[in-house]
Short mmCIF file of C-alpha atoms and ligand atoms in Angstrom, two decimals:
data_model
loop_
_atom_site.label_atom_id
_atom_site.label_comp_id
_atom_site.label_asym_id
_atom_site.label_seq_id
_atom_site.Cartn_x
_atom_site.Cartn_y
_atom_site.Cartn_z
CA MET J 1 56.42 14.58 54.85
CA THR J 2 55.98 17.63 56.36
CA LYS J 3 52.88 18.25 59.07
CA TYR J 4 51.56 19.86 54.90
CA GLU J 5 51.89 17.67 53.04
CA SER J 6 50.74 14.69 55.41
CA LEU J 7 46.84 17.25 55.70
CA VAL J 8 47.40 17.53 52.34
CA GLU J 9 47.81 13.51 51.48
CA ASN J 10 45.42 12.70 53.88
CA THR J 11 42.67 15.10 53.02
CA LYS J 12 42.45 14.09 48.84
CA LYS J 13 42.07 10.29 50.85
CA SER J 14 38.89 11.40 52.83
CA ILE J 15 37.46 14.55 51.32
CA CYS J 16 35.11 14.40 47.92
CA ASN J 17 38.03 15.66 45.49
CA THR J 18 35.61 18.74 44.94
CA TYR J 19 37.20 21.76 45.23
CA GLY J 20 40.47 23.50 43.79
CA ARG J 21 42.78 24.23 46.92
CA TYR J 22 44.94 26.75 48.00
CA PRO J 23 48.39 25.68 49.35
CA VAL J 24 47.74 26.74 52.39
CA ASP J 25 46.60 24.74 55.60
CA VAL J 26 44.37 27.38 58.25
CA THR J 27 45.47 26.56 61.50
CA LYS J 28 44.02 29.40 63.52
CA ALA J 29 42.33 32.82 62.72
CA LYS J 30 42.11 36.08 64.58
CA GLY J 31 40.71 39.09 63.60
CA SER J 32 41.64 39.45 59.33
CA ARG J 33 45.01 37.68 60.15
CA LEU J 34 44.88 33.43 59.74
CA TRP J 35 47.59 30.76 60.57
CA ASP J 36 48.91 27.59 59.14
CA LEU J 37 50.29 24.94 60.89
CA GLU J 38 53.61 26.18 60.51
CA GLY J 39 52.45 29.11 62.54
CA ARG J 40 53.27 31.03 59.36
CA GLU J 41 50.65 34.37 59.77
CA TYR J 42 49.08 35.69 56.29
CA ILE J 43 46.07 39.04 55.96
CA ASP J 44 42.84 37.47 55.34
CA LEU J 45 41.61 39.84 52.64
CA LEU J 46 37.96 36.83 51.77
CA SER J 47 37.06 36.31 54.78
CA GLY J 48 35.96 32.86 54.43
CA ILE J 49 34.04 34.62 50.97
CA SER J 50 32.36 37.42 52.50
CA VAL J 51 30.94 34.83 55.19
CA VAL J 52 33.33 36.27 58.66
CA ASN J 53 32.30 40.16 57.79
CA LEU J 54 33.72 40.74 61.84
CA GLY J 55 36.68 39.19 61.90
CA HIS J 56 37.91 35.72 63.01
CA CYS J 57 37.02 34.43 66.27
CA ARG J 58 35.40 37.62 68.35
CA GLU J 59 35.18 37.68 71.76
CA ASP J 60 31.52 38.61 71.93
CA ILE J 61 30.95 36.16 69.70
CA ALA J 62 32.43 33.32 71.35
CA ASP J 63 31.22 34.36 74.18
CA VAL J 64 26.59 34.46 73.11
CA MET J 65 27.96 31.05 70.76
CA ALA J 66 28.96 29.53 74.33
CA GLU J 67 26.13 30.80 76.74
CA GLN J 68 23.75 29.79 73.81
CA ALA J 69 25.35 26.24 73.00
CA ARG J 70 24.80 26.00 77.13
CA LYS J 71 21.07 27.04 77.50
CA LEU J 72 19.92 25.56 74.15
CA VAL J 73 21.42 25.28 70.66
CA HIS J 74 18.29 23.19 68.72
CA VAL J 75 14.91 21.74 68.85
CA SER J 76 13.56 22.72 65.09
CA ASN J 77 11.04 24.37 63.81
CA LEU J 78 7.99 22.37 65.01
CA PHE J 79 8.81 25.10 67.95
CA TYR J 80 7.92 29.08 69.11
CA GLN J 81 11.60 29.84 70.04
CA GLU J 82 12.65 33.38 70.91
CA GLU J 83 16.16 33.58 69.44
CA GLN J 84 14.48 32.79 66.28
CA VAL J 85 12.09 36.16 66.77
CA GLU J 86 14.63 38.06 68.17
CA CYS J 87 16.92 37.74 64.78
CA ALA J 88 14.30 38.56 62.23
CA GLU J 89 12.63 41.51 63.87
CA LYS J 90 16.19 42.77 63.50
CA LEU J 91 16.93 41.53 60.12
CA LEU J 92 13.80 43.32 59.29
CA ALA J 93 14.17 46.31 60.87
CA THR J 94 17.64 46.62 58.11
CA CYS J 95 15.35 46.70 55.44
CA ASP J 96 11.85 46.97 53.95
CA ALA J 97 10.67 43.04 53.91
CA ASP J 98 8.44 41.48 56.13
CA LYS J 99 9.14 38.42 56.89
CA VAL J 100 11.68 35.63 57.29
CA PHE J 101 12.23 32.39 56.17
CA PHE J 102 15.30 31.11 58.00
CA SER J 103 17.33 28.78 55.80
CA ASN J 104 21.21 26.69 56.65
CA SER J 105 23.41 28.11 52.95
CA GLY J 106 22.89 30.49 50.52
CA ALA J 107 21.70 27.59 47.70
CA GLU J 108 18.76 27.20 49.63
CA ALA J 109 18.01 30.69 50.62
CA ASN J 110 17.20 31.59 47.03
CA GLU J 111 15.99 27.76 46.24
CA ALA J 112 13.24 29.45 48.88
CA ALA J 113 12.24 32.38 47.12
CA ILE J 114 12.16 30.20 43.65
CA LYS J 115 10.04 27.46 45.38
CA LEU J 116 8.22 31.02 46.79
CA ALA J 117 7.50 32.82 43.42
CA ARG J 118 5.98 29.81 41.90
CA LYS J 119 4.06 28.98 44.53
CA TYR J 120 2.38 32.85 45.00
CA MET J 121 2.49 33.37 41.37
CA ARG J 122 -0.08 29.97 41.49
CA THR J 123 -2.06 29.97 44.71
CA VAL J 124 -2.76 34.12 45.56
CA LYS J 125 -2.01 34.91 41.44
CA ASN J 126 -3.88 32.41 40.35
CA ARG J 127 -1.36 31.83 37.40
CA ASP J 128 0.50 29.07 36.23
CA ALA J 129 3.49 31.42 35.65
CA TYR J 130 7.17 29.92 37.12
CA GLU J 131 10.05 30.67 34.91
CA ILE J 132 12.61 32.39 36.29
CA ILE J 133 14.86 34.76 34.68
CA THR J 134 18.23 35.41 35.82
CA LEU J 135 21.29 37.33 33.83
CA GLU J 136 23.94 35.78 32.58
CA GLY J 137 27.43 35.49 34.89
CA SER J 138 25.38 35.08 37.44
CA PHE J 139 25.78 32.58 40.47
CA HIS J 140 23.22 31.91 42.55
CA GLY J 141 24.26 28.02 43.88
CA ARG J 142 24.77 24.68 42.98
CA THR J 143 21.61 23.12 44.14
CA LEU J 144 19.88 21.69 40.88
CA ALA J 145 17.71 24.69 40.57
CA THR J 146 20.14 27.28 41.84
CA LEU J 147 22.47 25.98 39.90
CA THR J 148 20.46 26.37 36.91
CA ALA J 149 19.48 30.15 38.04
CA THR J 150 23.14 30.31 37.65
CA GLY J 151 23.46 32.31 34.32
CA GLN J 152 26.98 30.47 33.85
CA THR J 153 28.11 27.07 31.38
CA GLY J 154 30.00 24.87 30.75
CA PRO J 155 31.84 23.01 33.72
CA ILE J 156 29.60 23.88 36.76
CA LYS J 157 26.47 22.84 35.14
CA ASP J 158 28.40 19.66 32.61
CA GLY J 159 26.76 15.87 33.92
CA PHE J 160 23.77 17.14 35.50
CA SER J 161 20.98 17.08 33.38
CA PRO J 162 18.26 16.75 33.78
CA LEU J 163 18.23 20.40 35.68
CA PRO J 164 14.69 21.32 36.13
CA GLU J 165 12.64 23.36 33.87
CA GLY J 166 12.08 26.64 33.78
CA PHE J 167 14.86 28.85 34.08
CA SER J 168 16.14 31.35 31.12
CA SER J 169 19.08 34.35 31.99
CA VAL J 170 20.06 37.33 29.39
CA PRO J 171 22.92 39.06 29.25
CA VAL J 172 23.58 41.93 31.77
CA GLY J 173 22.49 45.64 30.92
CA ASP J 174 19.69 44.54 27.97
CA ILE J 175 17.16 45.66 28.98
CA GLU J 176 15.10 44.27 25.84
CA ALA J 177 16.79 40.72 25.36
CA MET J 178 15.24 40.30 28.57
CA SER J 179 11.40 42.23 28.16
CA ALA J 180 11.70 40.07 25.19
CA ALA J 181 12.40 36.49 27.75
CA VAL J 182 9.04 37.31 29.73
CA SER J 183 6.13 35.56 28.87
CA ASP J 184 2.77 34.40 30.07
CA LYS J 185 4.51 32.26 32.56
CA THR J 186 7.39 34.06 33.69
CA ALA J 187 7.40 34.49 37.74
CA ALA J 188 10.41 36.21 38.80
CA ILE J 189 13.41 37.89 37.58
CA MET J 190 16.10 37.15 39.55
CA VAL J 191 19.40 39.52 39.88
CA GLU J 192 22.52 40.10 41.70
CA MET J 193 22.79 43.88 42.38
CA VAL J 194 27.06 43.09 42.16
CA GLN J 195 28.00 39.83 40.32
CA GLY J 196 30.18 38.35 42.76
CA GLU J 197 32.08 35.18 41.04
CA GLY J 198 30.61 36.18 38.04
CA GLY J 199 33.74 39.20 38.70
CA ILE J 200 32.80 42.28 41.05
CA LYS J 201 30.41 43.54 38.22
CA PRO J 202 27.53 45.89 40.13
CA LEU J 203 24.39 46.81 37.86
CA ALA J 204 24.04 50.26 36.88
CA HIS J 205 20.98 52.59 38.19
CA ASP J 206 19.11 53.28 34.49
CA TYR J 207 19.21 49.12 34.19
CA VAL J 208 17.84 48.30 37.38
CA GLN J 209 15.65 51.08 37.18
CA ALA J 210 14.18 49.55 33.70
CA ILE J 211 13.89 45.84 36.04
CA VAL J 212 11.69 47.45 38.29
CA ALA J 213 9.76 48.71 35.71
CA LEU J 214 9.46 45.91 33.94
CA VAL J 215 8.65 43.43 36.80
CA LYS J 216 6.00 46.70 37.63
CA GLU J 217 4.47 45.86 33.61
CA LYS J 218 4.29 42.36 33.93
CA ASP J 219 3.38 42.23 37.12
CA ILE J 220 5.68 39.87 38.20
CA LEU J 221 8.79 39.03 40.92
CA LEU J 222 11.67 41.16 41.71
CA ILE J 223 14.11 38.50 43.73
CA VAL J 224 17.79 40.02 44.63
CA ASP J 225 20.02 37.74 45.58
CA GLU J 226 21.84 39.19 48.55
CA VAL J 227 23.47 36.24 49.65
CA GLN J 228 26.92 37.34 49.11
CA SER J 229 26.97 41.17 48.83
CA GLY J 230 24.70 41.91 51.75
CA LEU J 231 25.09 42.55 55.15
CA CYS J 232 27.18 45.80 55.06
CA ARG J 233 29.74 44.30 52.75
CA THR J 234 28.26 47.14 49.72
CA GLY J 235 28.71 50.16 52.42
CA LYS J 236 25.02 49.86 52.91
CA TRP J 237 23.13 47.19 55.15
CA TRP J 238 22.35 45.98 51.32
CA ALA J 239 23.38 46.05 48.20
CA HIS J 240 19.75 46.88 46.80
CA GLN J 241 19.60 50.01 49.32
CA HIS J 242 22.32 51.83 46.60
CA TYR J 243 19.59 51.92 44.18
CA ALA J 244 16.46 52.48 46.29
CA ILE J 245 14.77 49.62 44.77
CA THR J 246 11.98 47.05 47.76
CA PRO J 247 12.80 43.69 46.07
CA ASP J 248 9.53 41.43 46.10
CA ILE J 249 11.75 38.90 48.00
CA PHE J 250 15.51 39.19 48.65
CA THR J 251 18.45 36.79 49.92
CA SER J 252 20.78 36.78 52.06
CA ALA J 253 23.43 33.70 54.00
CA LYS J 254 27.24 33.91 54.12
CA ALA J 255 27.72 36.63 56.35
CA LEU J 256 24.66 36.72 58.80
CA ALA J 257 25.90 34.19 62.07
CA ASN J 258 29.86 34.85 60.85
CA GLY J 259 30.33 32.20 59.77
CA LEU J 260 28.48 29.04 61.72
CA PRO J 261 26.58 28.08 58.42
CA MET J 262 22.83 30.15 57.96
CA GLY J 263 20.76 31.70 54.99
CA ALA J 264 17.00 33.79 55.03
CA MET J 265 14.77 34.40 52.85
CA LEU J 266 12.84 38.23 52.82
CA ALA J 267 9.54 38.47 51.33
CA THR J 268 6.88 41.26 51.55
CA ASP J 269 3.59 40.20 53.58
CA GLU J 270 2.36 39.99 50.00
CA VAL J 271 4.42 37.41 48.77
CA ALA J 272 4.82 35.75 51.68
CA LYS J 273 1.15 34.58 51.17
CA GLY J 274 2.02 32.02 49.05
CA PHE J 275 4.42 30.00 52.26
CA THR J 276 1.46 28.29 54.18
CA PRO J 277 2.46 25.71 57.37
CA GLY J 278 3.65 22.55 54.90
CA SER J 279 5.02 24.65 51.85
CA HIS J 280 8.57 24.58 52.50
CA ALA J 281 11.04 23.99 55.74
CA THR J 282 14.28 22.70 56.64
CA THR J 283 15.17 20.95 59.97
CA PHE J 284 18.13 23.30 61.21
CA GLY J 285 17.30 26.44 59.40
CA GLY J 286 17.49 29.47 62.31
CA SER J 287 17.98 26.86 65.01
CA ALA J 288 18.60 29.00 68.29
CA LEU J 289 22.09 28.58 68.26
CA VAL J 290 22.81 30.94 64.93
CA SER J 291 19.56 32.88 65.61
CA LYS J 292 21.20 33.87 68.79
CA VAL J 293 24.13 34.43 66.95
CA SER J 294 23.30 36.27 64.12
CA SER J 295 21.34 39.07 66.70
CA LYS J 296 24.47 38.66 68.21
CA VAL J 297 25.94 40.19 64.41
CA LEU J 298 23.45 42.36 63.50
CA ASP J 299 23.90 44.44 67.14
CA ILE J 300 27.93 44.53 65.77
CA MET J 301 27.25 46.44 62.43
CA THR J 302 24.81 48.36 63.95
CA GLU J 303 26.68 49.47 67.13
CA GLU J 304 30.18 49.78 64.71
CA LYS J 305 28.69 51.45 62.02
CA LEU J 306 29.69 48.93 60.40
CA ALA J 307 28.31 50.00 56.77
CA ASP J 308 29.30 53.25 56.76
CA ARG J 309 32.69 52.11 57.43
CA ALA J 310 33.04 49.80 54.79
CA ALA J 311 31.78 52.07 52.04
CA GLU J 312 34.93 54.65 53.71
CA MET J 313 37.64 52.23 53.44
CA GLY J 314 36.21 50.99 50.23
CA ASP J 315 36.33 54.65 48.82
CA PHE J 316 40.11 54.88 50.26
CA PHE J 317 41.08 51.17 48.28
CA ILE J 318 39.38 52.20 45.11
CA GLY J 319 40.81 55.59 44.97
CA GLU J 320 44.67 53.80 45.66
CA ALA J 321 43.59 50.84 43.17
CA LEU J 322 43.23 53.51 41.02
CA LYS J 323 46.15 55.55 41.16
CA LEU J 324 48.16 51.95 40.30
CA LYS J 325 46.30 51.20 37.52
CA ASP J 326 47.00 55.16 35.47
CA LYS J 327 51.20 53.52 36.98
CA TYR J 328 50.52 50.60 35.08
CA PRO J 329 48.41 50.44 32.60
CA GLY J 330 47.90 47.68 30.38
CA LYS J 331 48.51 45.48 33.41
CA ILE J 332 45.76 46.18 35.14
CA VAL J 333 42.55 47.12 33.13
CA SER J 334 39.61 48.02 36.10
CA VAL J 335 39.18 48.50 38.90
CA ARG J 336 35.38 48.05 40.34
CA GLY J 337 33.97 47.61 43.58
CA LEU J 338 30.81 48.73 45.87
CA GLY J 339 31.89 49.48 49.68
CA LEU J 340 34.62 46.66 50.44
CA MET J 341 33.42 44.22 46.93
CA LEU J 342 36.33 44.14 45.03
CA GLY J 343 38.25 43.82 42.59
CA ILE J 344 40.99 43.80 40.62
CA GLU J 345 41.77 43.01 36.17
CA LEU J 346 44.81 42.49 35.29
CA GLY J 347 45.16 42.56 31.87
CA PHE J 348 47.03 38.94 31.54
CA ASP J 349 47.08 35.99 33.46
CA GLY J 350 46.42 36.72 36.97
CA ASN J 351 48.20 33.06 38.44
CA GLU J 352 50.97 34.34 38.57
CA VAL J 353 50.06 37.84 40.46
CA PHE J 354 48.08 35.81 42.41
CA SER J 355 50.41 33.16 43.67
CA LYS J 356 53.14 35.46 44.25
CA LEU J 357 50.86 37.44 46.76
CA ARG J 358 50.45 34.66 48.45
CA ASP J 359 53.98 34.05 49.05
CA LYS J 360 53.99 36.83 50.53
CA GLY J 361 51.39 36.78 52.68
CA PHE J 362 47.70 37.66 51.27
CA ILE J 363 45.16 35.37 51.09
CA LEU J 364 42.32 36.76 48.58
CA ASN J 365 41.06 35.24 45.09
CA LEU J 366 41.56 35.05 41.58
CA THR J 367 38.43 35.04 39.90
CA LYS J 368 37.91 33.92 35.97
CA GLY J 369 41.46 33.89 36.30
CA ILE J 370 42.18 38.09 35.33
CA ILE J 371 40.37 38.65 38.83
CA LEU J 372 41.87 39.62 41.38
CA ARG J 373 39.22 39.40 44.43
CA LEU J 374 38.97 41.23 48.01
CA LEU J 375 36.27 40.43 50.27
CA PRO J 376 37.84 41.76 53.05
CA ALA J 377 36.54 41.73 57.11
CA LEU J 378 34.45 44.70 57.77
CA THR J 379 36.94 45.54 60.59
CA ILE J 380 40.12 45.28 58.24
CA GLU J 381 42.48 48.32 59.39
CA ARG J 382 43.58 50.28 56.69
CA ALA J 383 47.31 49.52 57.09
CA ASP J 384 46.23 45.65 56.17
CA LEU J 385 45.09 47.60 52.80
CA VAL J 386 48.18 49.95 52.26
CA SER J 387 49.75 46.67 52.96
CA PHE J 388 48.50 44.97 50.25
CA LEU J 389 48.44 47.84 47.52
CA ASN J 390 51.71 48.32 48.34
CA THR J 391 52.32 44.38 48.14
CA LEU J 392 50.96 44.82 44.16
CA ASP J 393 51.91 47.66 43.14
CA GLU J 394 56.12 45.71 43.74
CA ILE J 395 54.89 42.96 42.83
CA LEU J 396 53.74 44.73 39.28
CA ALA J 397 56.73 47.30 39.00
CA GLU J 398 58.80 43.14 38.21
CA MET J 399 56.45 41.83 35.51
CA ASP J 400 57.42 42.46 32.16
C1 LIG M 501 25.31 35.32 44.99
C2 LIG M 501 25.55 34.09 45.48
N1 LIG M 501 24.77 33.18 45.53
C3 LIG M 501 24.28 32.41 46.04
C4 LIG M 501 25.65 31.55 46.59
C5 LIG M 501 25.49 30.40 47.16
O1 LIG M 501 25.70 30.14 48.52
P1 LIG M 501 26.25 29.02 49.94
O2 LIG M 501 27.29 28.96 49.24
O3 LIG M 501 26.14 29.51 50.57
O4 LIG M 501 25.45 28.14 48.90
C6 LIG M 501 26.28 32.47 46.58
C7 LIG M 501 27.69 31.70 46.70
O5 LIG M 501 29.29 32.46 47.11
C8 LIG M 501 27.05 33.11 45.88
O6 LIG M 501 27.66 34.52 46.15
#
């Protein structure tokens, strides 16, 4: 039995069977490279699903992590900690929000957003409004409330009923359907600016403006889920900045601490009034260690102008991928993206292309069975993107 086979067997024995894993083990990573137990090298175009936006195992982040690990790791939110404030101030400097609540994951950040919207409506607005309207095809997490908010049906939800009340989803792009779904019980509309798990689908500009107008007219809140799209990924700090809007609440996680678990819910001062001591809490959220690392991440994103870099590299990639679409009409039906949040939709089942790419050393994701999804590190070399596109070209040329 190889080391890989034995790892697979032991995983099956000891870990809950919730993941369809790729047939790859990873033992080491650096920048945009991964290595398996046999020493085989891969180009990582997925970054741990948009988490390791600065590349793997950077020395400067490792130094901050090690230094903080010797100073203060965790004391709980019963205490004031300067690392937390430093991180919050840096985060708030990237956007129009005024206050942060730190969590440990994207789902928890979204839970906080949903809870804040309901609490704000009841305690500040004196309205018994609690419903959250989301978009079909969206993904907001796996806790019961965020799973219910997720605009998908099928295995993701099957077997978990009863799901919490107060959620509905409407088709993307249909402002009339959204308007019709709003009632006096509606607290908020919650959307991703670019649907990630849904297949890299940016919302249309006019549609977002119409949502903002609707939210204003009905005096309800706009929550934007930036768990995947945030932190320079799309070519701006936050995807909502492409639409020049200010959400009442938005959420972040994934890349916040470049691999350490961290989430954040950000809100305007007005909406943040909904939370008072005891309203909401977490044991781990915003510990000194993750906050210090996150501060460093935010510094690096600023110093290395990674939003601009993501925009430039994303434009380059989309331009080149569109040439492949022209070369293989029918095989590539759509190239989509914003910055380095990229999708290539194939006109046929993508599993064969996906495994051939992996066999040739490229790690990415296949969404919905037909969309090659790439979320490379924002520091990725142009040569790595070129190498991927050339390999995809070769694979598509060989296929009937
Ligand atoms: C848009 C969006 N929201 C929420 C989540 C859930 O985040 P987490 O897995 O950290 O709970 C994800 C995860 O992929 C996501 O892409």
